[in-house]
Amino acid sequence: MRLDFKQNVGARDQVVRVLFGAVLLVLAASGAVNPAWSAAFAVLGFYQLLTAATRYCLLFDLAGWSTWGRRRRPSHNR
């Protein structure tokens, strides 16, 4: 298996990752959850923000997925 390290996170996915990462970090920092969950939320939150900033997700690369460059199919008017 070869990793490409090419951008594979699209614009919509990037926005979702920023929002989700921010929510996880707020939950982790607020003490609203158990300390063990807080640590897990912090790690996952930082990972989401990192993947949004770099537009590269290692898990997507390993799975062969990409949301980068996806466009809607053109509609064909008849």
Coordinates of C-alpha atoms in Angstrom, one line a residue:
M1 CA 0.0 0.0 0.0
R2 CA 1.3 3.4 -1.0
L3 CA 0.2 6.7 0.6
D4 CA -0.1 9.6 -1.8
F5 CA -0.2 12.5 0.7
K6 CA -2.4 14.4 -1.8
Q7 CA -5.2 16.6 -0.6
N8 CA -8.3 14.4 -0.2
V9 CA -10.6 16.6 2.0
G10 CA -13.1 18.7 0.0
A11 CA -14.5 22.1 0.9
R12 CA -17.8 20.8 2.5
D13 CA -15.9 18.1 4.4
Q14 CA -13.4 20.7 5.6
V15 CA -16.2 22.9 7.1
V16 CA -17.8 19.9 8.8
R17 CA -14.4 18.9 10.3
V18 CA -13.8 22.4 11.6
L19 CA -17.2 22.5 13.3
F20 CA -17.0 19.0 14.6
G21 CA -13.4 19.5 15.9
A22 CA -14.4 22.8 17.6
V23 CA -17.4 21.1 19.3
L24 CA -15.2 18.2 20.5
L25 CA -12.6 20.6 21.9
V26 CA -15.2 22.7 23.7
L27 CA -16.6 19.5 25.3
A28 CA -13.1 18.3 26.3
A29 CA -12.2 21.7 27.8
S30 CA -15.5 22.4 29.6
G31 CA -15.3 19.3 31.8
A32 CA -18.8 18.3 30.7
V33 CA -17.7 14.8 30.1
N34 CA -15.7 12.1 32.0
P35 CA -12.0 12.9 32.0
A36 CA -11.2 9.7 29.9
W37 CA -13.8 10.8 27.3
S38 CA -12.4 14.4 27.6
A39 CA -8.9 13.2 26.5
A40 CA -10.4 11.2 23.6
F41 CA -12.5 14.2 22.5
A42 CA -9.4 16.4 22.6
V43 CA -7.4 14.1 20.5
L44 CA -10.2 13.6 18.0
G45 CA -10.9 17.3 17.9
F46 CA -7.3 18.2 17.2
Y47 CA -7.2 15.6 14.5
Q48 CA -10.3 17.0 12.9
L49 CA -8.9 20.5 12.9
L50 CA -5.5 19.3 11.6
T51 CA -7.1 17.4 8.7
A52 CA -9.3 20.5 7.9
A53 CA -6.2 22.8 7.9
T54 CA -4.1 20.5 5.7
R55 CA -7.0 19.1 3.7
Y56 CA -5.4 15.7 4.0
C57 CA -6.8 12.8 6.0
L58 CA -4.7 9.7 6.6
L59 CA -7.7 7.5 7.2
F60 CA -9.2 8.6 3.9
D61 CA -5.9 7.9 2.1
L62 CA -5.7 4.4 3.7
A63 CA -9.3 3.7 2.6
G64 CA -8.8 5.1 -0.9
W65 CA -11.5 7.8 -0.3
S66 CA -11.5 11.4 -1.3
T67 CA -14.0 14.3 -1.2
W68 CA -11.5 16.6 -2.9
G69 CA -12.6 17.8 -6.3
R70 CA -16.0 16.3 -6.2
R71 CA -18.4 18.2 -8.3
R72 CA -22.1 17.8 -9.0
R73 CA -23.0 16.0 -12.2
P74 CA -24.3 18.4 -14.8
S75 CA -28.0 18.3 -15.2
H76 CA -29.2 17.5 -18.7
N77 CA -32.2 19.6 -19.6
R78 CA -34.3 17.9 -22.3

